[in-house]
Amino acid sequence: MEENSKLFYKESGIANPINITLSICCSLVLIFFLAYFYSLFSTFFPVVYFNIVAVVVFGFAISFISRFFNRLFKIRSRKKSIIITVILTLFGWYFQWVWYIFIVSTENFTLFGDLTNVLFALFRPDLIISDIIETNKIGVWGIGSIPFTGVVLWIIWFVEAAIIFFISYNNYAHFETVPFSEKDNTWFKKQHVDYDFEYIVLKQKFIDELIENPSETIKNLEKGDGLRHSKLSIYSSLTEPRSLITINNVRIAQRGKGKKETTEVLKSFYINNIHLKEIRDNFRIEKASVFEF
């Protein structure tokens, strides 16, 4: 069992404190201005459906910003990356309140004209909290001529915050773990095998055969169909003697018109580059999307 565990990739867990700080700081700059546009939208388009979409987009955006800078600064710890994302979401939630208070309380508000005042308020959470309490008493929007105030408005704000935190955390938690080459000090490059292999039912049997001879096991797979098949991805680095592969089963319901369901068959599995060459010689390889990071 211990010998087999060495065949699969495991994160080093390296996350330099300086890199963590840089990742958080760079992310916060972007999220600060993202929060401005989010607050601007929710202020001037106070329609429930539009606001829900804006909340969801805001949560997703925070997770992608966190992912980008965590990879840029080579944070090789999933646990710490998720903690960073939660911290960024907390700041994002606070930033949007700072912007919102200034937008609704300042006549002819302009971004750069009032940026100094916004930055001042940024470091005065006591003032922001006081303004939030006052805003709750007055109410700034509602249905028809009836404004939301008091407990109802607190509940709405709580639900809004909960959605932002859930979307941000949940989306980041579903990002794949991209292998990192400590030797080359860079992330492995991802590619896809452009071929639909058969849907793998007996997973353990397949993995046992793969351990014996990776390239032959892959080549012996039958062709899958459009509704039930498996996809193989490759991760390689410049000078590493081994690469990694992952395999996922793909099932599409309702004759191709339904939801695409993906289940993991093989997590990041090391193969010798000799076997990788065999796979490359027998199948067409394509680049991964720029959004797969």
PDB file of C-alpha atoms in Angstrom:
ATOM      1  CA  MET A   1       0.000   0.000   0.000  1.00  0.00           C
ATOM      2  CA  GLU A   2       2.806   2.407   0.921  1.00  0.00           C
ATOM      3  CA  GLU A   3       4.628   1.533  -2.317  1.00  0.00           C
ATOM      4  CA  ASN A   4       1.504   2.210  -4.383  1.00  0.00           C
ATOM      5  CA  SER A   5       0.970   5.564  -2.648  1.00  0.00           C
ATOM      6  CA  LYS A   6       4.257   6.755  -4.167  1.00  0.00           C
ATOM      7  CA  LEU A   7       2.733   6.301  -7.617  1.00  0.00           C
ATOM      8  CA  PHE A   8       0.310   9.145  -6.994  1.00  0.00           C
ATOM      9  CA  TYR A   9       1.061  12.849  -6.728  1.00  0.00           C
ATOM     10  CA  LYS A  10       0.994  14.434  -3.290  1.00  0.00           C
ATOM     11  CA  GLU A  11       1.301  18.150  -2.632  1.00  0.00           C
ATOM     12  CA  SER A  12       4.510  19.314  -0.986  1.00  0.00           C
ATOM     13  CA  GLY A  13       2.513  21.753   1.145  1.00  0.00           C
ATOM     14  CA  ILE A  14       5.115  24.482   0.574  1.00  0.00           C
ATOM     15  CA  ALA A  15       3.638  27.952   0.994  1.00  0.00           C
ATOM     16  CA  ASN A  16       6.249  30.608   1.655  1.00  0.00           C
ATOM     17  CA  PRO A  17       4.897  33.300   4.049  1.00  0.00           C
ATOM     18  CA  ILE A  18       6.184  36.043   1.734  1.00  0.00           C
ATOM     19  CA  ASN A  19       4.399  34.434  -1.233  1.00  0.00           C
ATOM     20  CA  ILE A  20       1.203  34.090   0.794  1.00  0.00           C
ATOM     21  CA  THR A  21       1.399  37.785   1.694  1.00  0.00           C
ATOM     22  CA  LEU A  22       2.004  38.773  -1.932  1.00  0.00           C
ATOM     23  CA  SER A  23      -0.881  36.607  -3.110  1.00  0.00           C
ATOM     24  CA  ILE A  24      -3.281  38.151  -0.581  1.00  0.00           C
ATOM     25  CA  CYS A  25      -2.150  41.730  -1.237  1.00  0.00           C
ATOM     26  CA  CYS A  26      -2.365  41.466  -5.036  1.00  0.00           C
ATOM     27  CA  SER A  27      -5.751  39.768  -4.789  1.00  0.00           C
ATOM     28  CA  LEU A  28      -7.073  42.452  -2.446  1.00  0.00           C
ATOM     29  CA  VAL A  29      -6.224  45.226  -4.914  1.00  0.00           C
ATOM     30  CA  LEU A  30      -8.321  43.590  -7.625  1.00  0.00           C
ATOM     31  CA  ILE A  31     -11.130  42.626  -5.246  1.00  0.00           C
ATOM     32  CA  PHE A  32     -11.242  46.191  -3.899  1.00  0.00           C
ATOM     33  CA  PHE A  33     -12.133  47.567  -7.348  1.00  0.00           C
ATOM     34  CA  LEU A  34     -14.303  44.552  -8.149  1.00  0.00           C
ATOM     35  CA  ALA A  35     -16.319  45.370  -5.018  1.00  0.00           C
ATOM     36  CA  TYR A  36     -16.791  48.904  -6.375  1.00  0.00           C
ATOM     37  CA  PHE A  37     -18.460  47.654  -9.556  1.00  0.00           C
ATOM     38  CA  TYR A  38     -20.498  45.136  -7.575  1.00  0.00           C
ATOM     39  CA  SER A  39     -21.782  47.878  -5.235  1.00  0.00           C
ATOM     40  CA  LEU A  40     -22.382  50.208  -8.147  1.00  0.00           C
ATOM     41  CA  PHE A  41     -24.492  47.574  -9.908  1.00  0.00           C
ATOM     42  CA  SER A  42     -26.507  46.634  -6.804  1.00  0.00           C
ATOM     43  CA  THR A  43     -27.170  50.328  -6.099  1.00  0.00           C
ATOM     44  CA  PHE A  44     -28.401  51.426  -9.511  1.00  0.00           C
ATOM     45  CA  PHE A  45     -30.046  48.133 -10.541  1.00  0.00           C
ATOM     46  CA  PRO A  46     -32.032  47.236  -7.393  1.00  0.00           C
ATOM     47  CA  VAL A  47     -33.890  44.376  -9.061  1.00  0.00           C
ATOM     48  CA  VAL A  48     -33.953  41.128  -7.083  1.00  0.00           C
ATOM     49  CA  TYR A  49     -33.041  38.857 -10.011  1.00  0.00           C
ATOM     50  CA  PHE A  50     -30.183  41.103 -11.152  1.00  0.00           C
ATOM     51  CA  ASN A  51     -28.872  41.348  -7.591  1.00  0.00           C
ATOM     52  CA  ILE A  52     -28.845  37.566  -7.188  1.00  0.00           C
ATOM     53  CA  VAL A  53     -26.833  37.223 -10.399  1.00  0.00           C
ATOM     54  CA  ALA A  54     -24.432  39.933  -9.207  1.00  0.00           C
ATOM     55  CA  VAL A  55     -23.946  38.159  -5.852  1.00  0.00           C
ATOM     56  CA  VAL A  56     -23.145  34.857  -7.582  1.00  0.00           C
ATOM     57  CA  VAL A  57     -20.743  36.501 -10.058  1.00  0.00           C
ATOM     58  CA  PHE A  58     -19.007  38.349  -7.203  1.00  0.00           C
ATOM     59  CA  GLY A  59     -18.448  35.091  -5.312  1.00  0.00           C
ATOM     60  CA  PHE A  60     -17.120  33.302  -8.395  1.00  0.00           C
ATOM     61  CA  ALA A  61     -14.837  36.221  -9.267  1.00  0.00           C
ATOM     62  CA  ILE A  62     -13.218  36.201  -5.812  1.00  0.00           C
ATOM     63  CA  SER A  63     -12.440  32.475  -6.100  1.00  0.00           C
ATOM     64  CA  PHE A  64     -10.882  32.897  -9.550  1.00  0.00           C
ATOM     65  CA  ILE A  65      -8.786  35.878  -8.422  1.00  0.00           C
ATOM     66  CA  SER A  66      -7.562  33.859  -5.449  1.00  0.00           C
ATOM     67  CA  ARG A  67      -6.768  30.886  -7.705  1.00  0.00           C
ATOM     68  CA  PHE A  68      -4.828  33.058 -10.159  1.00  0.00           C
ATOM     69  CA  PHE A  69      -2.552  34.667  -7.577  1.00  0.00           C
ATOM     70  CA  ASN A  70      -2.105  31.488  -5.527  1.00  0.00           C
ATOM     71  CA  ARG A  71      -0.776  29.824  -8.659  1.00  0.00           C
ATOM     72  CA  LEU A  72       1.258  32.869  -9.655  1.00  0.00           C
ATOM     73  CA  PHE A  73       3.008  32.888  -6.280  1.00  0.00           C
ATOM     74  CA  LYS A  74       3.296  29.079  -6.216  1.00  0.00           C
ATOM     75  CA  ILE A  75       1.217  28.223  -3.154  1.00  0.00           C
ATOM     76  CA  ARG A  76       1.447  24.422  -3.075  1.00  0.00           C
ATOM     77  CA  SER A  77      -0.968  23.815  -0.220  1.00  0.00           C
ATOM     78  CA  ARG A  78      -4.651  23.323  -0.969  1.00  0.00           C
ATOM     79  CA  LYS A  79      -5.585  23.890   2.669  1.00  0.00           C
ATOM     80  CA  LYS A  80      -3.758  27.230   2.851  1.00  0.00           C
ATOM     81  CA  SER A  81      -5.112  28.260  -0.544  1.00  0.00           C
ATOM     82  CA  ILE A  82      -8.661  27.727   0.669  1.00  0.00           C
ATOM     83  CA  ILE A  83      -7.931  29.674   3.878  1.00  0.00           C
ATOM     84  CA  ILE A  84      -6.578  32.516   1.723  1.00  0.00           C
ATOM     85  CA  THR A  85      -9.787  32.433  -0.329  1.00  0.00           C
ATOM     86  CA  VAL A  86     -11.947  32.666   2.804  1.00  0.00           C
ATOM     87  CA  ILE A  87      -9.884  35.654   4.003  1.00  0.00           C
ATOM     88  CA  LEU A  88     -10.238  37.352   0.627  1.00  0.00           C
ATOM     89  CA  THR A  89     -13.996  36.758   0.658  1.00  0.00           C
ATOM     90  CA  LEU A  90     -14.253  38.379   4.088  1.00  0.00           C
ATOM     91  CA  PHE A  91     -12.382  41.438   2.819  1.00  0.00           C
ATOM     92  CA  GLY A  92     -14.442  41.464  -0.386  1.00  0.00           C
ATOM     93  CA  TRP A  93     -17.628  41.499   1.665  1.00  0.00           C
ATOM     94  CA  TYR A  94     -16.258  44.403   3.750  1.00  0.00           C
ATOM     95  CA  PHE A  95     -15.037  46.305   0.683  1.00  0.00           C
ATOM     96  CA  GLN A  96     -18.453  46.198  -0.955  1.00  0.00           C
ATOM     97  CA  TRP A  97     -19.972  47.718   2.178  1.00  0.00           C
ATOM     98  CA  VAL A  98     -17.410  50.531   2.195  1.00  0.00           C
ATOM     99  CA  TRP A  99     -18.182  51.321  -1.427  1.00  0.00           C
ATOM    100  CA  TYR A 100     -21.943  50.956  -0.964  1.00  0.00           C
ATOM    101  CA  ILE A 101     -22.065  53.381   1.985  1.00  0.00           C
ATOM    102  CA  PHE A 102     -20.148  56.002   0.014  1.00  0.00           C
ATOM    103  CA  ILE A 103     -22.171  55.555  -3.171  1.00  0.00           C
ATOM    104  CA  VAL A 104     -25.559  55.970  -1.455  1.00  0.00           C
ATOM    105  CA  SER A 105     -24.449  58.766   0.877  1.00  0.00           C
ATOM    106  CA  THR A 106     -22.418  60.924  -1.524  1.00  0.00           C
ATOM    107  CA  GLU A 107     -24.054  63.213  -4.047  1.00  0.00           C
ATOM    108  CA  ASN A 108     -22.534  63.000  -7.538  1.00  0.00           C
ATOM    109  CA  PHE A 109     -20.163  60.268  -6.410  1.00  0.00           C
ATOM    110  CA  THR A 110     -17.110  59.753  -8.652  1.00  0.00           C
ATOM    111  CA  LEU A 111     -14.606  56.944  -8.237  1.00  0.00           C
ATOM    112  CA  PHE A 112     -11.351  58.858  -8.379  1.00  0.00           C
ATOM    113  CA  GLY A 113     -12.731  62.074  -6.959  1.00  0.00           C
ATOM    114  CA  ASP A 114     -13.744  60.374  -3.700  1.00  0.00           C
ATOM    115  CA  LEU A 115     -11.120  57.632  -3.603  1.00  0.00           C
ATOM    116  CA  THR A 116      -9.184  59.342  -0.793  1.00  0.00           C
ATOM    117  CA  ASN A 117     -12.275  59.415   1.427  1.00  0.00           C
ATOM    118  CA  VAL A 118     -13.027  55.784   0.605  1.00  0.00           C
ATOM    119  CA  LEU A 119      -9.497  54.743   1.559  1.00  0.00           C
ATOM    120  CA  PHE A 120      -9.852  56.652   4.819  1.00  0.00           C
ATOM    121  CA  ALA A 121     -13.112  54.856   5.634  1.00  0.00           C
ATOM    122  CA  LEU A 122     -11.497  51.556   4.725  1.00  0.00           C
ATOM    123  CA  PHE A 123      -9.480  51.736   7.930  1.00  0.00           C
ATOM    124  CA  ARG A 124     -12.436  52.879  10.050  1.00  0.00           C
ATOM    125  CA  PRO A 125     -14.663  49.802  10.357  1.00  0.00           C
ATOM    126  CA  ASP A 126     -16.341  51.439  13.361  1.00  0.00           C
ATOM    127  CA  LEU A 127     -17.725  54.181  11.083  1.00  0.00           C
ATOM    128  CA  ILE A 128     -18.822  51.659   8.463  1.00  0.00           C
ATOM    129  CA  ILE A 129     -20.640  49.543  11.059  1.00  0.00           C
ATOM    130  CA  SER A 130     -22.358  52.668  12.394  1.00  0.00           C
ATOM    131  CA  ASP A 131     -23.468  53.622   8.866  1.00  0.00           C
ATOM    132  CA  ILE A 132     -24.749  50.095   8.212  1.00  0.00           C
ATOM    133  CA  ILE A 133     -26.899  50.259  11.355  1.00  0.00           C
ATOM    134  CA  GLU A 134     -28.303  53.633  10.309  1.00  0.00           C
ATOM    135  CA  THR A 135     -28.957  52.370   6.785  1.00  0.00           C
ATOM    136  CA  ASN A 136     -30.866  49.437   8.224  1.00  0.00           C
ATOM    137  CA  LYS A 137     -33.137  51.789  10.154  1.00  0.00           C
ATOM    138  CA  ILE A 138     -33.912  53.912   7.088  1.00  0.00           C
ATOM    139  CA  GLY A 139     -33.948  51.266   4.369  1.00  0.00           C
ATOM    140  CA  VAL A 140     -32.671  52.011   0.891  1.00  0.00           C
ATOM    141  CA  TRP A 141     -34.733  49.701  -1.294  1.00  0.00           C
ATOM    142  CA  GLY A 142     -37.753  47.451  -1.171  1.00  0.00           C
ATOM    143  CA  ILE A 143     -40.798  46.296  -3.107  1.00  0.00           C
ATOM    144  CA  GLY A 144     -42.851  49.098  -4.583  1.00  0.00           C
ATOM    145  CA  SER A 145     -43.132  51.929  -2.059  1.00  0.00           C
ATOM    146  CA  ILE A 146     -42.446  49.674   0.933  1.00  0.00           C
ATOM    147  CA  PRO A 147     -38.782  49.778   1.967  1.00  0.00           C
ATOM    148  CA  PHE A 148     -37.057  46.855   3.696  1.00  0.00           C
ATOM    149  CA  THR A 149     -35.833  47.766   7.182  1.00  0.00           C
ATOM    150  CA  GLY A 150     -35.018  46.136  10.518  1.00  0.00           C
ATOM    151  CA  VAL A 151     -34.923  42.359  10.890  1.00  0.00           C
ATOM    152  CA  VAL A 152     -36.069  41.700   7.318  1.00  0.00           C
ATOM    153  CA  LEU A 153     -33.207  43.746   5.892  1.00  0.00           C
ATOM    154  CA  TRP A 154     -30.695  42.092   8.264  1.00  0.00           C
ATOM    155  CA  ILE A 155     -31.839  38.705   7.001  1.00  0.00           C
ATOM    156  CA  ILE A 156     -31.488  39.811   3.368  1.00  0.00           C
ATOM    157  CA  TRP A 157     -27.956  41.068   4.029  1.00  0.00           C
ATOM    158  CA  PHE A 158     -27.077  37.860   5.876  1.00  0.00           C
ATOM    159  CA  VAL A 159     -28.315  35.710   2.978  1.00  0.00           C
ATOM    160  CA  GLU A 160     -26.356  37.864   0.534  1.00  0.00           C
ATOM    161  CA  ALA A 161     -23.155  37.390   2.563  1.00  0.00           C
ATOM    162  CA  ALA A 162     -23.792  33.656   2.948  1.00  0.00           C
ATOM    163  CA  ILE A 163     -24.181  33.236  -0.823  1.00  0.00           C
ATOM    164  CA  ILE A 164     -20.954  35.131  -1.526  1.00  0.00           C
ATOM    165  CA  PHE A 165     -18.999  33.033   0.987  1.00  0.00           C
ATOM    166  CA  PHE A 166     -20.535  29.749  -0.176  1.00  0.00           C
ATOM    167  CA  ILE A 167     -19.954  30.395  -3.892  1.00  0.00           C
ATOM    168  CA  SER A 168     -16.381  31.564  -3.350  1.00  0.00           C
ATOM    169  CA  TYR A 169     -15.438  28.680  -1.048  1.00  0.00           C
ATOM    170  CA  ASN A 170     -17.308  25.976  -2.934  1.00  0.00           C
ATOM    171  CA  ASN A 171     -15.960  26.988  -6.339  1.00  0.00           C
ATOM    172  CA  TYR A 172     -12.375  27.073  -5.050  1.00  0.00           C
ATOM    173  CA  ALA A 173     -12.801  23.709  -3.327  1.00  0.00           C
ATOM    174  CA  HIS A 174     -13.775  22.205  -6.701  1.00  0.00           C
ATOM    175  CA  PHE A 175     -10.696  23.501  -8.511  1.00  0.00           C
ATOM    176  CA  GLU A 176      -8.433  20.609  -9.438  1.00  0.00           C
ATOM    177  CA  THR A 177      -5.078  20.148  -7.722  1.00  0.00           C
ATOM    178  CA  VAL A 178      -2.508  20.923 -10.422  1.00  0.00           C
ATOM    179  CA  PRO A 179       0.810  19.089  -9.826  1.00  0.00           C
ATOM    180  CA  PHE A 180       3.909  21.169  -9.151  1.00  0.00           C
ATOM    181  CA  SER A 181       7.462  20.239 -10.154  1.00  0.00           C
ATOM    182  CA  GLU A 182       9.773  21.049  -7.269  1.00  0.00           C
ATOM    183  CA  LYS A 183      12.688  20.222  -9.569  1.00  0.00           C
ATOM    184  CA  ASP A 184      11.721  22.736 -12.265  1.00  0.00           C
ATOM    185  CA  ASN A 185      10.049  25.116  -9.792  1.00  0.00           C
ATOM    186  CA  THR A 186       6.952  25.389 -11.947  1.00  0.00           C
ATOM    187  CA  TRP A 187       3.493  23.910 -12.375  1.00  0.00           C
ATOM    188  CA  PHE A 188       3.163  20.885 -14.610  1.00  0.00           C
ATOM    189  CA  LYS A 189       1.781  21.725 -18.062  1.00  0.00           C
ATOM    190  CA  LYS A 190      -1.652  20.245 -18.698  1.00  0.00           C
ATOM    191  CA  GLN A 191      -2.765  18.630 -21.953  1.00  0.00           C
ATOM    192  CA  HIS A 192      -5.653  16.408 -23.043  1.00  0.00           C
ATOM    193  CA  VAL A 193      -5.729  13.255 -25.113  1.00  0.00           C
ATOM    194  CA  ASP A 194      -8.175  14.035 -27.913  1.00  0.00           C
ATOM    195  CA  TYR A 195      -9.953  10.682 -27.796  1.00  0.00           C
ATOM    196  CA  ASP A 196     -13.023   9.296 -26.065  1.00  0.00           C
ATOM    197  CA  PHE A 197     -11.989   6.092 -24.305  1.00  0.00           C
ATOM    198  CA  GLU A 198     -14.455   3.517 -23.049  1.00  0.00           C
ATOM    199  CA  TYR A 199     -16.374   4.189 -19.842  1.00  0.00           C
ATOM    200  CA  ILE A 200     -14.348   2.504 -17.093  1.00  0.00           C
ATOM    201  CA  VAL A 201     -16.550   0.434 -14.793  1.00  0.00           C
ATOM    202  CA  LEU A 202     -14.061  -1.780 -12.923  1.00  0.00           C
ATOM    203  CA  LYS A 203     -11.850   1.012 -11.611  1.00  0.00           C
ATOM    204  CA  GLN A 204      -9.587  -1.007  -9.310  1.00  0.00           C
ATOM    205  CA  LYS A 205      -8.957  -3.646 -11.988  1.00  0.00           C
ATOM    206  CA  PHE A 206      -8.047  -0.883 -14.423  1.00  0.00           C
ATOM    207  CA  ILE A 207      -5.650   0.766 -11.927  1.00  0.00           C
ATOM    208  CA  ASP A 208      -3.953  -2.578 -11.189  1.00  0.00           C
ATOM    209  CA  GLU A 209      -3.357  -3.108 -14.909  1.00  0.00           C
ATOM    210  CA  LEU A 210      -2.147   0.475 -15.276  1.00  0.00           C
ATOM    211  CA  ILE A 211       0.476  -0.039 -12.582  1.00  0.00           C
ATOM    212  CA  GLU A 212       1.838  -3.053 -14.512  1.00  0.00           C
ATOM    213  CA  ASN A 213       2.053  -1.324 -17.903  1.00  0.00           C
ATOM    214  CA  PRO A 214       0.574   2.187 -18.281  1.00  0.00           C
ATOM    215  CA  SER A 215       0.945   2.682 -22.028  1.00  0.00           C
ATOM    216  CA  GLU A 216      -0.375  -0.768 -22.993  1.00  0.00           C
ATOM    217  CA  THR A 217      -3.326  -0.442 -20.618  1.00  0.00           C
ATOM    218  CA  ILE A 218      -4.277   2.905 -22.174  1.00  0.00           C
ATOM    219  CA  LYS A 219      -3.856   1.601 -25.739  1.00  0.00           C
ATOM    220  CA  ASN A 220      -6.004  -1.457 -24.975  1.00  0.00           C
ATOM    221  CA  LEU A 221      -8.986   0.666 -23.967  1.00  0.00           C
ATOM    222  CA  GLU A 222     -11.896   0.497 -26.397  1.00  0.00           C
ATOM    223  CA  LYS A 223     -13.467   3.600 -27.933  1.00  0.00           C
ATOM    224  CA  GLY A 224     -16.289   5.136 -25.908  1.00  0.00           C
ATOM    225  CA  ASP A 225     -19.418   6.811 -27.191  1.00  0.00           C
ATOM    226  CA  GLY A 226     -20.669  10.354 -26.931  1.00  0.00           C
ATOM    227  CA  LEU A 227     -22.835   9.680 -23.889  1.00  0.00           C
ATOM    228  CA  ARG A 228     -20.574   7.402 -21.835  1.00  0.00           C
ATOM    229  CA  HIS A 229     -16.808   7.611 -22.130  1.00  0.00           C
ATOM    230  CA  SER A 230     -13.618   8.487 -20.252  1.00  0.00           C
ATOM    231  CA  LYS A 231     -11.130  11.303 -20.835  1.00  0.00           C
ATOM    232  CA  LEU A 232      -7.395  11.256 -20.155  1.00  0.00           C
ATOM    233  CA  SER A 233      -5.325  14.309 -19.201  1.00  0.00           C
ATOM    234  CA  ILE A 234      -1.536  14.588 -19.134  1.00  0.00           C
ATOM    235  CA  TYR A 235       0.685  16.710 -16.888  1.00  0.00           C
ATOM    236  CA  SER A 236       4.313  17.118 -17.902  1.00  0.00           C
ATOM    237  CA  SER A 237       7.298  19.279 -16.948  1.00  0.00           C
ATOM    238  CA  LEU A 238      10.544  20.257 -18.645  1.00  0.00           C
ATOM    239  CA  THR A 239      13.125  17.976 -17.040  1.00  0.00           C
ATOM    240  CA  GLU A 240      11.092  15.638 -14.830  1.00  0.00           C
ATOM    241  CA  PRO A 241      11.722  11.954 -15.734  1.00  0.00           C
ATOM    242  CA  ARG A 242       8.083  11.200 -14.920  1.00  0.00           C
ATOM    243  CA  SER A 243       4.813  12.790 -15.916  1.00  0.00           C
ATOM    244  CA  LEU A 244       1.306  12.369 -14.538  1.00  0.00           C
ATOM    245  CA  ILE A 245      -2.025  11.330 -15.968  1.00  0.00           C
ATOM    246  CA  THR A 246      -5.588  11.611 -14.715  1.00  0.00           C
ATOM    247  CA  ILE A 247      -8.682   9.841 -16.035  1.00  0.00           C
ATOM    248  CA  ASN A 248     -12.306  10.807 -15.516  1.00  0.00           C
ATOM    249  CA  ASN A 249     -15.484   9.027 -16.522  1.00  0.00           C
ATOM    250  CA  VAL A 250     -17.950  11.253 -18.372  1.00  0.00           C
ATOM    251  CA  ARG A 251     -21.676  10.571 -18.564  1.00  0.00           C
ATOM    252  CA  ILE A 252     -24.170  12.807 -20.321  1.00  0.00           C
ATOM    253  CA  ALA A 253     -27.835  12.294 -19.454  1.00  0.00           C
ATOM    254  CA  GLN A 254     -30.889  12.598 -21.702  1.00  0.00           C
ATOM    255  CA  ARG A 255     -29.162  11.611 -24.932  1.00  0.00           C
ATOM    256  CA  GLY A 256     -26.654  14.431 -24.921  1.00  0.00           C
ATOM    257  CA  LYS A 257     -29.073  17.162 -23.860  1.00  0.00           C
ATOM    258  CA  GLY A 258     -28.746  16.703 -20.117  1.00  0.00           C
ATOM    259  CA  LYS A 259     -26.202  17.474 -17.433  1.00  0.00           C
ATOM    260  CA  LYS A 260     -22.600  16.371 -17.905  1.00  0.00           C
ATOM    261  CA  GLU A 261     -21.526  14.209 -14.961  1.00  0.00           C
ATOM    262  CA  THR A 262     -17.813  13.681 -14.348  1.00  0.00           C
ATOM    263  CA  THR A 263     -16.418  11.178 -11.847  1.00  0.00           C
ATOM    264  CA  GLU A 264     -12.790  10.529 -11.016  1.00  0.00           C
ATOM    265  CA  VAL A 265     -11.335   7.186 -12.067  1.00  0.00           C
ATOM    266  CA  LEU A 266      -7.654   7.916 -11.595  1.00  0.00           C
ATOM    267  CA  LYS A 267      -6.154  10.825  -9.668  1.00  0.00           C
ATOM    268  CA  SER A 268      -2.701  12.204 -10.585  1.00  0.00           C
ATOM    269  CA  PHE A 269      -0.739   9.035 -11.364  1.00  0.00           C
ATOM    270  CA  TYR A 270       2.980   9.017 -12.173  1.00  0.00           C
ATOM    271  CA  ILE A 271       4.136   7.359 -15.381  1.00  0.00           C
ATOM    272  CA  ASN A 272       7.617   7.123 -16.864  1.00  0.00           C
ATOM    273  CA  ASN A 273       8.127   9.405 -19.860  1.00  0.00           C
ATOM    274  CA  ILE A 274       8.827   6.329 -21.989  1.00  0.00           C
ATOM    275  CA  HIS A 275       5.199   5.313 -21.475  1.00  0.00           C
ATOM    276  CA  LEU A 276       4.109   8.896 -22.093  1.00  0.00           C
ATOM    277  CA  LYS A 277       5.876   8.835 -25.465  1.00  0.00           C
ATOM    278  CA  GLU A 278       3.948   5.671 -26.364  1.00  0.00           C
ATOM    279  CA  ILE A 279       0.689   7.430 -25.560  1.00  0.00           C
ATOM    280  CA  ARG A 280       1.671  10.508 -27.548  1.00  0.00           C
ATOM    281  CA  ASP A 281       2.617   8.374 -30.540  1.00  0.00           C
ATOM    282  CA  ASN A 282      -0.761   6.652 -30.588  1.00  0.00           C
ATOM    283  CA  PHE A 283      -3.165   9.468 -29.785  1.00  0.00           C
ATOM    284  CA  ARG A 284      -3.640  13.095 -30.732  1.00  0.00           C
ATOM    285  CA  ILE A 285      -2.747  15.524 -27.943  1.00  0.00           C
ATOM    286  CA  GLU A 286      -4.360  18.934 -27.511  1.00  0.00           C
ATOM    287  CA  LYS A 287      -3.623  21.890 -25.250  1.00  0.00           C
ATOM    288  CA  ALA A 288      -5.735  22.498 -22.177  1.00  0.00           C
ATOM    289  CA  SER A 289      -7.963  25.563 -22.109  1.00  0.00           C
ATOM    290  CA  VAL A 290      -6.511  28.757 -20.654  1.00  0.00           C
ATOM    291  CA  PHE A 291      -9.361  28.608 -18.126  1.00  0.00           C
ATOM    292  CA  GLU A 292      -8.065  25.292 -16.750  1.00  0.00           C
ATOM    293  CA  PHE A 293      -5.586  26.755 -14.297  1.00  0.00           C
TER     294      PHE A 293
END
